[in-house]
mmCIF file with all atom_site columns, C-alpha atoms in Angstrom:
data_model
loop_
_atom_site.group_PDB
_atom_site.id
_atom_site.type_symbol
_atom_site.label_atom_id
_atom_site.label_alt_id
_atom_site.label_comp_id
_atom_site.label_asym_id
_atom_site.label_entity_id
_atom_site.label_seq_id
_atom_site.pdbx_PDB_ins_code
_atom_site.Cartn_x
_atom_site.Cartn_y
_atom_site.Cartn_z
_atom_site.occupancy
_atom_site.B_iso_or_equiv
_atom_site.pdbx_formal_charge
_atom_site.auth_seq_id
_atom_site.auth_comp_id
_atom_site.auth_asym_id
_atom_site.auth_atom_id
_atom_site.pdbx_PDB_model_num
ATOM 1   C CA . MET A 1 1   ? 141.704 3.989   11.683  1.00 39.00 ? 1   MET A CA 1
ATOM 2   C CA . CYS A 1 2   ? 143.375 6.009   14.358  1.00 40.00 ? 2   CYS A CA 1
ATOM 3   C CA . LEU A 1 3   ? 144.442 8.547   11.732  1.00 39.00 ? 3   LEU A CA 1
ATOM 4   C CA . PHE A 1 4   ? 140.938 9.079   10.596  1.00 40.00 ? 4   PHE A CA 1
ATOM 5   C CA . LEU A 1 5   ? 139.652 9.349   14.190  1.00 40.00 ? 5   LEU A CA 1
ATOM 6   C CA . ALA A 1 6   ? 141.838 11.965  15.414  1.00 41.00 ? 6   ALA A CA 1
ATOM 7   C CA . PRO A 1 7   ? 140.791 14.845  13.531  1.00 42.00 ? 7   PRO A CA 1
ATOM 8   C CA . LYS A 1 8   ? 137.289 14.057  14.335  1.00 43.00 ? 8   LYS A CA 1
ATOM 9   C CA . ASN A 1 9   ? 138.064 14.261  17.949  1.00 43.00 ? 9   ASN A CA 1
ATOM 10  C CA . LEU A 1 10  ? 139.945 17.481  17.630  1.00 38.00 ? 10  LEU A CA 1
ATOM 11  C CA . ALA A 1 11  ? 136.882 19.052  15.808  1.00 41.00 ? 11  ALA A CA 1
ATOM 12  C CA . MET A 1 12  ? 134.390 17.725  18.437  1.00 43.00 ? 12  MET A CA 1
ATOM 13  C CA . SER A 1 13  ? 136.770 19.151  21.204  1.00 43.00 ? 13  SER A CA 1
ATOM 14  C CA . ALA A 1 14  ? 137.033 22.465  19.767  1.00 42.00 ? 14  ALA A CA 1
ATOM 15  C CA . HIS A 1 15  ? 133.445 22.688  19.175  1.00 44.00 ? 15  HIS A CA 1
ATOM 16  C CA . SER A 1 16  ? 132.405 21.729  22.618  1.00 45.00 ? 16  SER A CA 1
ATOM 17  C CA . HIS A 1 17  ? 134.534 24.694  24.315  1.00 47.00 ? 17  HIS A CA 1
ATOM 18  C CA . SER A 1 18  ? 133.258 27.515  22.163  1.00 51.00 ? 18  SER A CA 1
ATOM 19  C CA . PRO A 1 19  ? 129.909 28.269  24.211  1.00 50.00 ? 19  PRO A CA 1
ATOM 20  C CA . SER A 1 20  ? 131.532 28.273  27.467  1.00 51.00 ? 20  SER A CA 1
ATOM 21  C CA . GLU A 1 21  ? 134.077 30.898  26.078  1.00 53.00 ? 21  GLU A CA 1
ATOM 22  C CA . GLU A 1 22  ? 131.466 32.904  24.435  1.00 54.00 ? 22  GLU A CA 1
ATOM 23  C CA . SER A 1 23  ? 129.428 33.060  28.090  1.00 52.00 ? 23  SER A CA 1
ATOM 24  C CA . GLY A 1 24  ? 132.511 34.187  29.872  1.00 55.00 ? 24  GLY A CA 1
ATOM 25  C CA . SER A 1 25  ? 133.070 37.137  27.548  1.00 61.00 ? 25  SER A CA 1
ATOM 26  C CA . ILE A 1 26  ? 129.424 38.299  27.701  1.00 64.00 ? 26  ILE A CA 1
ATOM 27  C CA . TRP A 1 27  ? 129.742 38.414  31.684  1.00 56.00 ? 27  TRP A CA 1
ATOM 28  C CA . LYS A 1 28  ? 132.941 40.222  31.494  1.00 57.00 ? 28  LYS A CA 1
ATOM 29  C CA . ILE A 1 29  ? 131.327 42.901  29.291  1.00 66.00 ? 29  ILE A CA 1
ATOM 30  C CA . LEU A 1 30  ? 128.257 43.170  31.410  1.00 58.00 ? 30  LEU A CA 1
ATOM 31  C CA . ASN A 1 31  ? 130.424 43.584  34.570  1.00 55.00 ? 31  ASN A CA 1
ATOM 32  C CA . VAL A 1 32  ? 132.445 46.358  32.918  1.00 52.00 ? 32  VAL A CA 1
ATOM 33  C CA . ILE A 1 33  ? 129.137 48.117  31.893  1.00 64.00 ? 33  ILE A CA 1
ATOM 34  C CA . ILE A 1 34  ? 127.809 47.605  35.396  1.00 56.00 ? 34  ILE A CA 1
ATOM 35  C CA . ALA A 1 35  ? 130.802 48.935  37.046  1.00 51.00 ? 35  ALA A CA 1
ATOM 36  C CA . LEU A 1 36  ? 130.650 52.212  34.590  1.00 55.00 ? 36  LEU A CA 1
ATOM 37  C CA . VAL A 1 37  ? 127.056 52.697  35.392  1.00 48.00 ? 37  VAL A CA 1
ATOM 38  C CA . VAL A 1 38  ? 127.544 52.434  39.189  1.00 45.00 ? 38  VAL A CA 1
ATOM 39  C CA . GLY A 1 39  ? 130.629 54.798  38.957  1.00 49.00 ? 39  GLY A CA 1
ATOM 40  C CA . GLY A 1 40  ? 129.033 57.342  36.930  1.00 52.00 ? 40  GLY A CA 1
ATOM 41  C CA . PHE A 1 41  ? 126.009 57.288  39.118  1.00 45.00 ? 41  PHE A CA 1
ATOM 42  C CA . THR A 1 42  ? 128.216 57.759  42.009  1.00 44.00 ? 42  THR A CA 1
ATOM 43  C CA . LEU A 1 43  ? 130.359 60.579  40.596  1.00 49.00 ? 43  LEU A CA 1
ATOM 44  C CA . PHE A 1 44  ? 127.228 62.479  39.429  1.00 50.00 ? 44  PHE A CA 1
ATOM 45  C CA . TRP A 1 45  ? 125.630 62.455  43.051  1.00 47.00 ? 45  TRP A CA 1
ATOM 46  C CA . GLY A 1 46  ? 128.874 63.294  44.548  1.00 45.00 ? 46  GLY A CA 1
ATOM 47  C CA . ALA A 1 47  ? 129.557 66.270  42.286  1.00 48.00 ? 47  ALA A CA 1
ATOM 48  C CA . THR A 1 48  ? 125.853 67.360  42.939  1.00 45.00 ? 48  THR A CA 1
ATOM 49  C CA . LEU A 1 49  ? 126.413 67.080  46.730  1.00 42.00 ? 49  LEU A CA 1
ATOM 50  C CA . LEU A 1 50  ? 129.405 69.304  46.678  1.00 46.00 ? 50  LEU A CA 1
ATOM 51  C CA . ILE A 1 51  ? 127.933 71.948  44.503  1.00 48.00 ? 51  ILE A CA 1
ATOM 52  C CA . GLY A 1 52  ? 124.779 72.124  46.618  1.00 46.00 ? 52  GLY A CA 1
ATOM 53  C CA . VAL A 1 53  ? 126.941 72.635  49.856  1.00 38.00 ? 53  VAL A CA 1
ATOM 54  C CA . LYS A 1 54  ? 128.997 75.258  48.007  1.00 44.00 ? 54  LYS A CA 1
ATOM 55  C CA . ASP A 1 55  ? 126.095 77.305  46.729  1.00 46.00 ? 55  ASP A CA 1
ATOM 56  C CA . ALA A 1 56  ? 124.176 76.903  50.257  1.00 44.00 ? 56  ALA A CA 1
ATOM 57  C CA . ALA A 1 57  ? 127.267 78.221  52.001  1.00 44.00 ? 57  ALA A CA 1
ATOM 58  C CA . SER A 1 58  ? 128.245 81.190  49.779  1.00 46.00 ? 58  SER A CA 1
ATOM 59  C CA . PRO A 1 59  ? 125.076 83.454  49.862  1.00 46.00 ? 59  PRO A CA 1
ATOM 60  C CA . LYS A 1 60  ? 125.376 83.760  53.914  1.00 45.00 ? 60  LYS A CA 1
ATOM 61  C CA . GLU A 1 61  ? 128.743 85.766  53.961  1.00 46.00 ? 61  GLU A CA 1
ATOM 62  C CA . PRO A 1 62  ? 127.896 88.532  51.543  1.00 42.00 ? 62  PRO A CA 1
ATOM 63  C CA . VAL A 1 63  ? 124.538 89.085  53.304  1.00 41.00 ? 63  VAL A CA 1
ATOM 64  C CA . ALA A 1 64  ? 126.239 89.511  56.897  1.00 42.00 ? 64  ALA A CA 1
ATOM 65  C CA . GLU A 1 65  ? 128.689 92.088  55.292  1.00 44.00 ? 65  GLU A CA 1
ATOM 66  C CA . VAL A 1 66  ? 126.098 94.269  53.574  1.00 40.00 ? 66  VAL A CA 1
ATOM 67  C CA . ALA A 1 67  ? 123.780 94.408  56.778  1.00 43.00 ? 67  ALA A CA 1
ATOM 68  C CA . ALA A 1 68  ? 126.330 95.535  59.167  1.00 44.00 ? 68  ALA A CA 1
ATOM 69  C CA . PRO A 1 69  ? 127.225 99.027  57.752  1.00 45.00 ? 69  PRO A CA 1
ATOM 70  C CA . THR A 1 70  ? 123.785 100.050 57.421  1.00 47.00 ? 70  THR A CA 1
ATOM 71  C CA . ALA A 1 71  ? 122.836 100.495 61.065  1.00 45.00 ? 71  ALA A CA 1
ATOM 72  C CA . PRO A 1 72  ? 125.384 102.946 62.047  1.00 45.00 ? 72  PRO A CA 1
ATOM 73  C CA . ALA A 1 73  ? 124.604 105.209 58.968  1.00 46.00 ? 73  ALA A CA 1
ATOM 74  C CA . ALA A 1 74  ? 120.832 105.416 60.018  1.00 46.00 ? 74  ALA A CA 1
ATOM 75  C CA . GLU A 1 75  ? 121.700 106.436 63.689  1.00 48.00 ? 75  GLU A CA 1
ATOM 76  C CA . ALA A 1 76  ? 124.454 108.935 62.884  1.00 45.00 ? 76  ALA A CA 1
ATOM 77  C CA . PRO A 1 77  ? 122.199 111.935 62.048  1.00 45.00 ? 77  PRO A CA 1
ATOM 78  C CA . ALA A 1 78  ? 120.281 111.715 65.347  1.00 47.00 ? 78  ALA A CA 1
ATOM 79  C CA . ALA A 1 79  ? 123.501 112.315 67.848  1.00 43.00 ? 79  ALA A CA 1
ATOM 80  C CA . PRO A 1 80  ? 124.030 115.828 67.287  1.00 41.00 ? 80  PRO A CA 1
ATOM 81  C CA . ALA A 1 81  ? 120.381 116.677 67.837  1.00 41.00 ? 81  ALA A CA 1
ATOM 82  C CA . THR A 1 82  ? 120.311 114.959 71.358  1.00 38.00 ? 82  THR A CA 1
ATOM 83  C CA . THR A 1 83  ? 123.179 116.488 73.108  1.00 37.00 ? 83  THR A CA 1
ATOM 84  C CA . PRO A 1 84  ? 121.944 120.252 73.412  1.00 38.00 ? 84  PRO A CA 1
ATOM 85  C CA . ALA A 1 85  ? 118.600 118.755 74.646  1.00 39.00 ? 85  ALA A CA 1
ATOM 86  C CA . ALA A 1 86  ? 120.359 116.649 77.426  1.00 38.00 ? 86  ALA A CA 1
ATOM 87  C CA . ALA A 1 87  ? 122.489 119.589 78.581  1.00 36.00 ? 87  ALA A CA 1
ATOM 88  C CA . ALA A 1 88  ? 119.712 121.993 79.051  1.00 37.00 ? 88  ALA A CA 1
ATOM 89  C CA . PRO A 1 89  ? 118.032 120.633 82.336  1.00 38.00 ? 89  PRO A CA 1
ATOM 90  C CA . VAL A 1 90  ? 121.404 120.226 83.975  1.00 34.00 ? 90  VAL A CA 1
ATOM 91  C CA . ALA A 1 91  ? 122.021 124.005 83.445  1.00 35.00 ? 91  ALA A CA 1
ATOM 92  C CA . ALA A 1 92  ? 118.591 124.911 84.774  1.00 38.00 ? 92  ALA A CA 1
ATOM 93  C CA . ALA A 1 93  ? 118.795 122.764 87.871  1.00 41.00 ? 93  ALA A CA 1
ATOM 94  C CA . THR A 1 94  ? 122.337 124.289 89.029  1.00 41.00 ? 94  THR A CA 1
ATOM 95  C CA . ALA A 1 95  ? 121.427 127.821 88.132  1.00 58.00 ? 95  ALA A CA 1
ATOM 96  C CA . ALA A 1 96  ? 121.226 129.986 91.685  1.00 77.00 ? 96  ALA A CA 1
ATOM 97  C CA . PRO A 1 97  ? 117.985 131.660 92.040  1.00 88.00 ? 97  PRO A CA 1
ATOM 98  C CA . ALA A 1 98  ? 117.788 135.374 91.965  1.00 89.00 ? 98  ALA A CA 1
ATOM 99  C CA . ALA A 1 99  ? 117.997 137.203 95.452  1.00 89.00 ? 99  ALA A CA 1
ATOM 100 C CA . PHE A 1 100 ? 114.748 137.550 97.092  1.00 90.00 ? 100 PHE A CA 1
ATOM 101 C CA . ALA A 1 101 ? 114.178 141.188 98.013  1.00 88.00 ? 101 ALA A CA 1
ATOM 102 C CA . GLY A 1 102 ? 111.645 140.604 100.951 1.00 89.00 ? 102 GLY A CA 1
ATOM 103 C CA . PRO A 1 103 ? 112.367 139.945 104.611 1.00 95.00 ? 103 PRO A CA 1
ATOM 104 C CA . ALA A 1 104 ? 113.777 136.489 105.710 1.00 96.00 ? 104 ALA A CA 1
ATOM 105 C CA . ALA A 1 105 ? 111.485 133.546 106.532 1.00 98.00 ? 105 ALA A CA 1
ATOM 106 C CA . GLU A 1 106 ? 111.927 132.771 110.252 1.00 98.00 ? 106 GLU A CA 1
ATOM 107 C CA . ILE A 1 107 ? 110.647 129.033 111.203 1.00 98.00 ? 107 ILE A CA 1
ATOM 108 C CA . THR A 1 108 ? 110.465 127.338 114.394 1.00 98.00 ? 108 THR A CA 1
ATOM 109 C CA . ILE A 1 109 ? 110.255 123.684 114.690 1.00 98.00 ? 109 ILE A CA 1
ATOM 110 C CA . LYS A 1 110 ? 110.364 121.142 117.540 1.00 97.00 ? 110 LYS A CA 1
ATOM 111 C CA . PRO A 1 111 ? 109.388 117.627 118.548 1.00 98.00 ? 111 PRO A CA 1
ATOM 112 C CA . ASP A 1 112 ? 105.605 116.915 118.259 1.00 97.00 ? 112 ASP A CA 1
ATOM 113 C CA . THR A 1 113 ? 104.018 116.986 121.661 1.00 94.00 ? 113 THR A CA 1
ATOM 114 C CA . ALA A 1 114 ? 101.676 114.148 120.757 1.00 93.00 ? 114 ALA A CA 1
ATOM 115 C CA . ASN A 1 115 ? 104.455 112.117 119.020 1.00 94.00 ? 115 ASN A CA 1
ATOM 116 C CA . PRO A 1 116 ? 107.899 112.917 120.406 1.00 93.00 ? 116 PRO A CA 1
ATOM 117 C CA . LEU A 1 117 ? 109.447 111.175 117.208 1.00 95.00 ? 117 LEU A CA 1
ATOM 118 C CA . ALA A 1 118 ? 107.940 113.419 114.788 1.00 97.00 ? 118 ALA A CA 1
ATOM 119 C CA . TYR A 1 119 ? 108.339 117.156 114.138 1.00 98.00 ? 119 TYR A CA 1
ATOM 120 C CA . ASP A 1 120 ? 105.469 119.436 115.014 1.00 98.00 ? 120 ASP A CA 1
ATOM 121 C CA . LEU A 1 121 ? 105.902 121.356 111.742 1.00 98.00 ? 121 LEU A CA 1
ATOM 122 C CA . LYS A 1 122 ? 105.501 119.027 108.917 1.00 97.00 ? 122 LYS A CA 1
ATOM 123 C CA . GLU A 1 123 ? 105.859 121.523 106.073 1.00 98.00 ? 123 GLU A CA 1
ATOM 124 C CA . PHE A 1 124 ? 106.450 125.111 105.291 1.00 98.00 ? 124 PHE A CA 1
ATOM 125 C CA . ASN A 1 125 ? 106.772 127.555 102.380 1.00 98.00 ? 125 ASN A CA 1
ATOM 126 C CA . VAL A 1 126 ? 109.506 129.963 101.422 1.00 98.00 ? 126 VAL A CA 1
ATOM 127 C CA . LYS A 1 127 ? 110.578 131.884 98.198  1.00 97.00 ? 127 LYS A CA 1
ATOM 128 C CA . ALA A 1 128 ? 113.349 130.857 95.975  1.00 98.00 ? 128 ALA A CA 1
ATOM 129 C CA . GLY A 1 129 ? 116.546 133.131 96.894  1.00 97.00 ? 129 GLY A CA 1
ATOM 130 C CA . GLN A 1 130 ? 114.844 134.142 100.383 1.00 98.00 ? 130 GLN A CA 1
ATOM 131 C CA . LYS A 1 131 ? 116.889 134.139 103.363 1.00 98.00 ? 131 LYS A CA 1
ATOM 132 C CA . VAL A 1 132 ? 115.686 131.218 105.727 1.00 98.00 ? 132 VAL A CA 1
ATOM 133 C CA . LYS A 1 133 ? 116.118 131.126 109.455 1.00 98.00 ? 133 LYS A CA 1
ATOM 134 C CA . ILE A 1 134 ? 115.232 127.879 111.213 1.00 98.00 ? 134 ILE A CA 1
ATOM 135 C CA . THR A 1 135 ? 115.171 127.611 114.943 1.00 98.00 ? 135 THR A CA 1
ATOM 136 C CA . PHE A 1 136 ? 115.342 123.940 116.059 1.00 98.00 ? 136 PHE A CA 1
ATOM 137 C CA . ASN A 1 137 ? 114.309 123.752 119.623 1.00 98.00 ? 137 ASN A CA 1
ATOM 138 C CA . ASN A 1 138 ? 114.926 119.969 120.722 1.00 98.00 ? 138 ASN A CA 1
ATOM 139 C CA . THR A 1 139 ? 112.494 120.313 123.857 1.00 96.00 ? 139 THR A CA 1
ATOM 140 C CA . HIS A 1 140 ? 109.886 117.806 124.757 1.00 95.00 ? 140 HIS A CA 1
ATOM 141 C CA . PRO A 1 141 ? 107.983 117.864 127.907 1.00 90.00 ? 141 PRO A CA 1
ATOM 142 C CA . ALA A 1 142 ? 107.801 113.884 128.379 1.00 91.00 ? 142 ALA A CA 1
ATOM 143 C CA . VAL A 1 143 ? 110.209 112.100 126.027 1.00 92.00 ? 143 VAL A CA 1
ATOM 144 C CA . PRO A 1 144 ? 113.546 113.696 125.475 1.00 93.00 ? 144 PRO A CA 1
ATOM 145 C CA . GLN A 1 145 ? 115.475 112.414 122.425 1.00 95.00 ? 145 GLN A CA 1
ATOM 146 C CA . MET A 1 146 ? 118.426 113.393 120.550 1.00 97.00 ? 146 MET A CA 1
ATOM 147 C CA . HIS A 1 147 ? 117.488 115.002 117.100 1.00 97.00 ? 147 HIS A CA 1
ATOM 148 C CA . ASN A 1 148 ? 118.814 116.883 114.045 1.00 98.00 ? 148 ASN A CA 1
ATOM 149 C CA . ILE A 1 149 ? 117.257 118.465 111.022 1.00 98.00 ? 149 ILE A CA 1
ATOM 150 C CA . VAL A 1 150 ? 118.841 117.747 107.674 1.00 98.00 ? 150 VAL A CA 1
ATOM 151 C CA . ILE A 1 151 ? 117.532 119.218 104.318 1.00 98.00 ? 151 ILE A CA 1
ATOM 152 C CA . GLY A 1 152 ? 118.274 117.340 101.185 1.00 98.00 ? 152 GLY A CA 1
ATOM 153 C CA . THR A 1 153 ? 117.761 117.659 97.443  1.00 98.00 ? 153 THR A CA 1
ATOM 154 C CA . PRO A 1 154 ? 114.186 116.857 95.918  1.00 98.00 ? 154 PRO A CA 1
ATOM 155 C CA . GLY A 1 155 ? 113.481 113.427 96.073  1.00 97.00 ? 155 GLY A CA 1
ATOM 156 C CA . SER A 1 156 ? 116.526 112.321 98.397  1.00 97.00 ? 156 SER A CA 1
ATOM 157 C CA . LYS A 1 157 ? 114.426 111.200 101.419 1.00 96.00 ? 157 LYS A CA 1
ATOM 158 C CA . ASP A 1 158 ? 114.897 107.713 101.101 1.00 96.00 ? 158 ASP A CA 1
ATOM 159 C CA . LYS A 1 159 ? 118.563 107.796 100.019 1.00 95.00 ? 159 LYS A CA 1
ATOM 160 C CA . MET A 1 160 ? 119.387 110.145 103.067 1.00 95.00 ? 160 MET A CA 1
ATOM 161 C CA . MET A 1 161 ? 117.744 107.645 105.142 1.00 94.00 ? 161 MET A CA 1
ATOM 162 C CA . ALA A 1 162 ? 119.700 104.768 103.652 1.00 94.00 ? 162 ALA A CA 1
ATOM 163 C CA . LEU A 1 163 ? 123.005 106.589 104.111 1.00 93.00 ? 163 LEU A CA 1
ATOM 164 C CA . ALA A 1 164 ? 121.869 107.505 107.768 1.00 92.00 ? 164 ALA A CA 1
ATOM 165 C CA . MET A 1 165 ? 121.330 103.756 108.493 1.00 92.00 ? 165 MET A CA 1
ATOM 166 C CA . GLN A 1 166 ? 124.741 103.071 107.053 1.00 92.00 ? 166 GLN A CA 1
ATOM 167 C CA . MET A 1 167 ? 126.325 105.144 109.610 1.00 91.00 ? 167 MET A CA 1
ATOM 168 C CA . VAL A 1 168 ? 125.224 103.188 112.562 1.00 91.00 ? 168 VAL A CA 1
ATOM 169 C CA . ALA A 1 169 ? 127.900 100.406 111.741 1.00 89.00 ? 169 ALA A CA 1
ATOM 170 C CA . ALA A 1 170 ? 130.477 103.140 110.995 1.00 90.00 ? 170 ALA A CA 1
ATOM 171 C CA . PRO A 1 171 ? 132.795 103.877 114.221 1.00 90.00 ? 171 PRO A CA 1
ATOM 172 C CA . ASP A 1 172 ? 132.333 107.616 113.773 1.00 92.00 ? 172 ASP A CA 1
ATOM 173 C CA . GLY A 1 173 ? 128.771 107.613 112.905 1.00 92.00 ? 173 GLY A CA 1
ATOM 174 C CA . MET A 1 174 ? 127.831 108.997 116.343 1.00 92.00 ? 174 MET A CA 1
ATOM 175 C CA . ALA A 1 175 ? 130.570 111.488 116.336 1.00 93.00 ? 175 ALA A CA 1
ATOM 176 C CA . LYS A 1 176 ? 129.399 112.878 112.931 1.00 93.00 ? 176 LYS A CA 1
ATOM 177 C CA . GLY A 1 177 ? 125.835 113.204 114.454 1.00 94.00 ? 177 GLY A CA 1
ATOM 178 C CA . TYR A 1 178 ? 124.537 110.590 111.742 1.00 95.00 ? 178 TYR A CA 1
ATOM 179 C CA . ILE A 1 179 ? 124.775 113.290 109.270 1.00 95.00 ? 179 ILE A CA 1
ATOM 180 C CA . PRO A 1 180 ? 124.842 111.686 105.954 1.00 93.00 ? 180 PRO A CA 1
ATOM 181 C CA . GLU A 1 181 ? 127.871 112.731 103.566 1.00 91.00 ? 181 GLU A CA 1
ATOM 182 C CA . GLY A 1 182 ? 126.864 113.095 99.941  1.00 93.00 ? 182 GLY A CA 1
ATOM 183 C CA . PRO A 1 183 ? 125.510 115.788 97.317  1.00 95.00 ? 183 PRO A CA 1
ATOM 184 C CA . GLU A 1 184 ? 121.955 114.947 98.526  1.00 96.00 ? 184 GLU A CA 1
ATOM 185 C CA . VAL A 1 185 ? 122.649 116.869 101.869 1.00 97.00 ? 185 VAL A CA 1
ATOM 186 C CA . LEU A 1 186 ? 122.250 120.591 101.293 1.00 98.00 ? 186 LEU A CA 1
ATOM 187 C CA . PHE A 1 187 ? 121.988 122.026 104.954 1.00 98.00 ? 187 PHE A CA 1
ATOM 188 C CA . HIS A 1 188 ? 121.698 120.625 108.435 1.00 98.00 ? 188 HIS A CA 1
ATOM 189 C CA . THR A 1 189 ? 122.081 121.256 112.216 1.00 98.00 ? 189 THR A CA 1
ATOM 190 C CA . LYS A 1 190 ? 124.161 118.998 114.498 1.00 97.00 ? 190 LYS A CA 1
ATOM 191 C CA . LEU A 1 191 ? 122.681 116.238 116.383 1.00 97.00 ? 191 LEU A CA 1
ATOM 192 C CA . LEU A 1 192 ? 121.115 118.055 119.575 1.00 97.00 ? 192 LEU A CA 1
ATOM 193 C CA . GLN A 1 193 ? 120.921 116.625 122.995 1.00 97.00 ? 193 GLN A CA 1
ATOM 194 C CA . PRO A 1 194 ? 117.554 117.161 124.750 1.00 97.00 ? 194 PRO A CA 1
ATOM 195 C CA . ASN A 1 195 ? 116.514 120.538 125.517 1.00 97.00 ? 195 ASN A CA 1
ATOM 196 C CA . GLN A 1 196 ? 119.337 122.169 123.149 1.00 98.00 ? 196 GLN A CA 1
ATOM 197 C CA . THR A 1 197 ? 118.611 124.685 120.351 1.00 98.00 ? 197 THR A CA 1
ATOM 198 C CA . GLU A 1 198 ? 120.430 125.617 117.199 1.00 98.00 ? 198 GLU A CA 1
ATOM 199 C CA . VAL A 1 199 ? 119.583 128.068 114.549 1.00 98.00 ? 199 VAL A CA 1
ATOM 200 C CA . LEU A 1 200 ? 120.042 127.194 111.059 1.00 98.00 ? 200 LEU A CA 1
ATOM 201 C CA . GLU A 1 201 ? 120.334 129.904 108.334 1.00 98.00 ? 201 GLU A CA 1
ATOM 202 C CA . PHE A 1 202 ? 120.643 129.614 104.588 1.00 98.00 ? 202 PHE A CA 1
ATOM 203 C CA . THR A 1 203 ? 119.326 131.069 101.231 1.00 97.00 ? 203 THR A CA 1
ATOM 204 C CA . ALA A 1 204 ? 116.490 128.816 99.600  1.00 98.00 ? 204 ALA A CA 1
ATOM 205 C CA . PRO A 1 205 ? 117.416 127.171 96.531  1.00 98.00 ? 205 PRO A CA 1
ATOM 206 C CA . ALA A 1 206 ? 115.542 127.044 93.258  1.00 98.00 ? 206 ALA A CA 1
ATOM 207 C CA . ALA A 1 207 ? 111.875 126.205 93.320  1.00 98.00 ? 207 ALA A CA 1
ATOM 208 C CA . GLY A 1 208 ? 111.122 122.515 94.402  1.00 98.00 ? 208 GLY A CA 1
ATOM 209 C CA . ASP A 1 209 ? 110.193 120.396 97.324  1.00 98.00 ? 209 ASP A CA 1
ATOM 210 C CA . TYR A 1 210 ? 113.026 119.556 99.521  1.00 98.00 ? 210 TYR A CA 1
ATOM 211 C CA . PRO A 1 211 ? 112.714 116.962 102.216 1.00 98.00 ? 211 PRO A CA 1
ATOM 212 C CA . TYR A 1 212 ? 113.870 117.524 105.660 1.00 98.00 ? 212 TYR A CA 1
ATOM 213 C CA . LEU A 1 213 ? 114.235 114.769 108.343 1.00 98.00 ? 213 LEU A CA 1
ATOM 214 C CA . CYS A 1 214 ? 115.926 113.619 111.528 1.00 98.00 ? 214 CYS A CA 1
ATOM 215 C CA . THR A 1 215 ? 118.800 111.109 110.660 1.00 97.00 ? 215 THR A CA 1
ATOM 216 C CA . PHE A 1 216 ? 119.320 109.666 113.972 1.00 96.00 ? 216 PHE A CA 1
ATOM 217 C CA . PRO A 1 217 ? 118.838 105.984 113.187 1.00 92.00 ? 217 PRO A CA 1
ATOM 218 C CA . GLY A 1 218 ? 115.269 105.111 112.898 1.00 93.00 ? 218 GLY A CA 1
ATOM 219 C CA . HIS A 1 219 ? 113.783 108.579 113.453 1.00 96.00 ? 219 HIS A CA 1
ATOM 220 C CA . GLY A 1 220 ? 113.374 109.542 109.820 1.00 96.00 ? 220 GLY A CA 1
ATOM 221 C CA . ALA A 1 221 ? 110.645 107.193 108.888 1.00 95.00 ? 221 ALA A CA 1
ATOM 222 C CA . ILE A 1 222 ? 108.279 109.463 110.905 1.00 96.00 ? 222 ILE A CA 1
ATOM 223 C CA . MET A 1 223 ? 110.257 112.473 111.795 1.00 98.00 ? 223 MET A CA 1
ATOM 224 C CA . ASN A 1 224 ? 110.317 114.261 108.506 1.00 98.00 ? 224 ASN A CA 1
ATOM 225 C CA . GLY A 1 225 ? 108.640 117.203 106.593 1.00 98.00 ? 225 GLY A CA 1
ATOM 226 C CA . VAL A 1 226 ? 109.004 118.967 103.137 1.00 98.00 ? 226 VAL A CA 1
ATOM 227 C CA . MET A 1 227 ? 110.207 122.594 102.438 1.00 98.00 ? 227 MET A CA 1
ATOM 228 C CA . HIS A 1 228 ? 108.162 124.023 99.527  1.00 98.00 ? 228 HIS A CA 1
ATOM 229 C CA . VAL A 1 229 ? 110.276 126.580 97.597  1.00 98.00 ? 229 VAL A CA 1
ATOM 230 C CA . GLU A 1 230 ? 108.239 128.647 95.454  1.00 96.00 ? 230 GLU A CA 1
#
């Protein structure tokens, strides 16, 4: 009886375990497939991302290198043409005028009677190359003041006034008669005490409008004029 039942029990036992084993094998296969799919998907997008970054970065470098050399090439031909044009006005400005054959221009200037802080002569005309003789008579009947006459280059009035004001703080400003030092100053008298006179002589420069003023601090704002050279 026992010998007969044993094989039957063994057969039943083998038959009962087979579905479990088959189910486990299926899940193992599915896990492998899922892992392969996920891994392949990850590798695909990783490679795409790296290729995209490389492609986006690579075109920028050649563009910068090609654009840089083109600017100097376009500007190079213009440089030689500008050099002669810039030099011409400088030569004209520094050229001395031809001597004037006529008589010297004699000018007398003094403080204005109505306004002692102004010149009585606000402008006068001379010829380029003409001898000029200016007599500055620092005499005023009511308000005696120290004054001078400083003639500067065209357009230098404000610059000379600023330089004169800077001399107020200089320890030797008064000793120098508040005469500015610089290329703007062409001719000048000394700083005259009241009732003093000085004659200023020079040759008129090239044509232009030359400002003249008193550089005693504060006077030049009103005490000024223009020498017109024709």
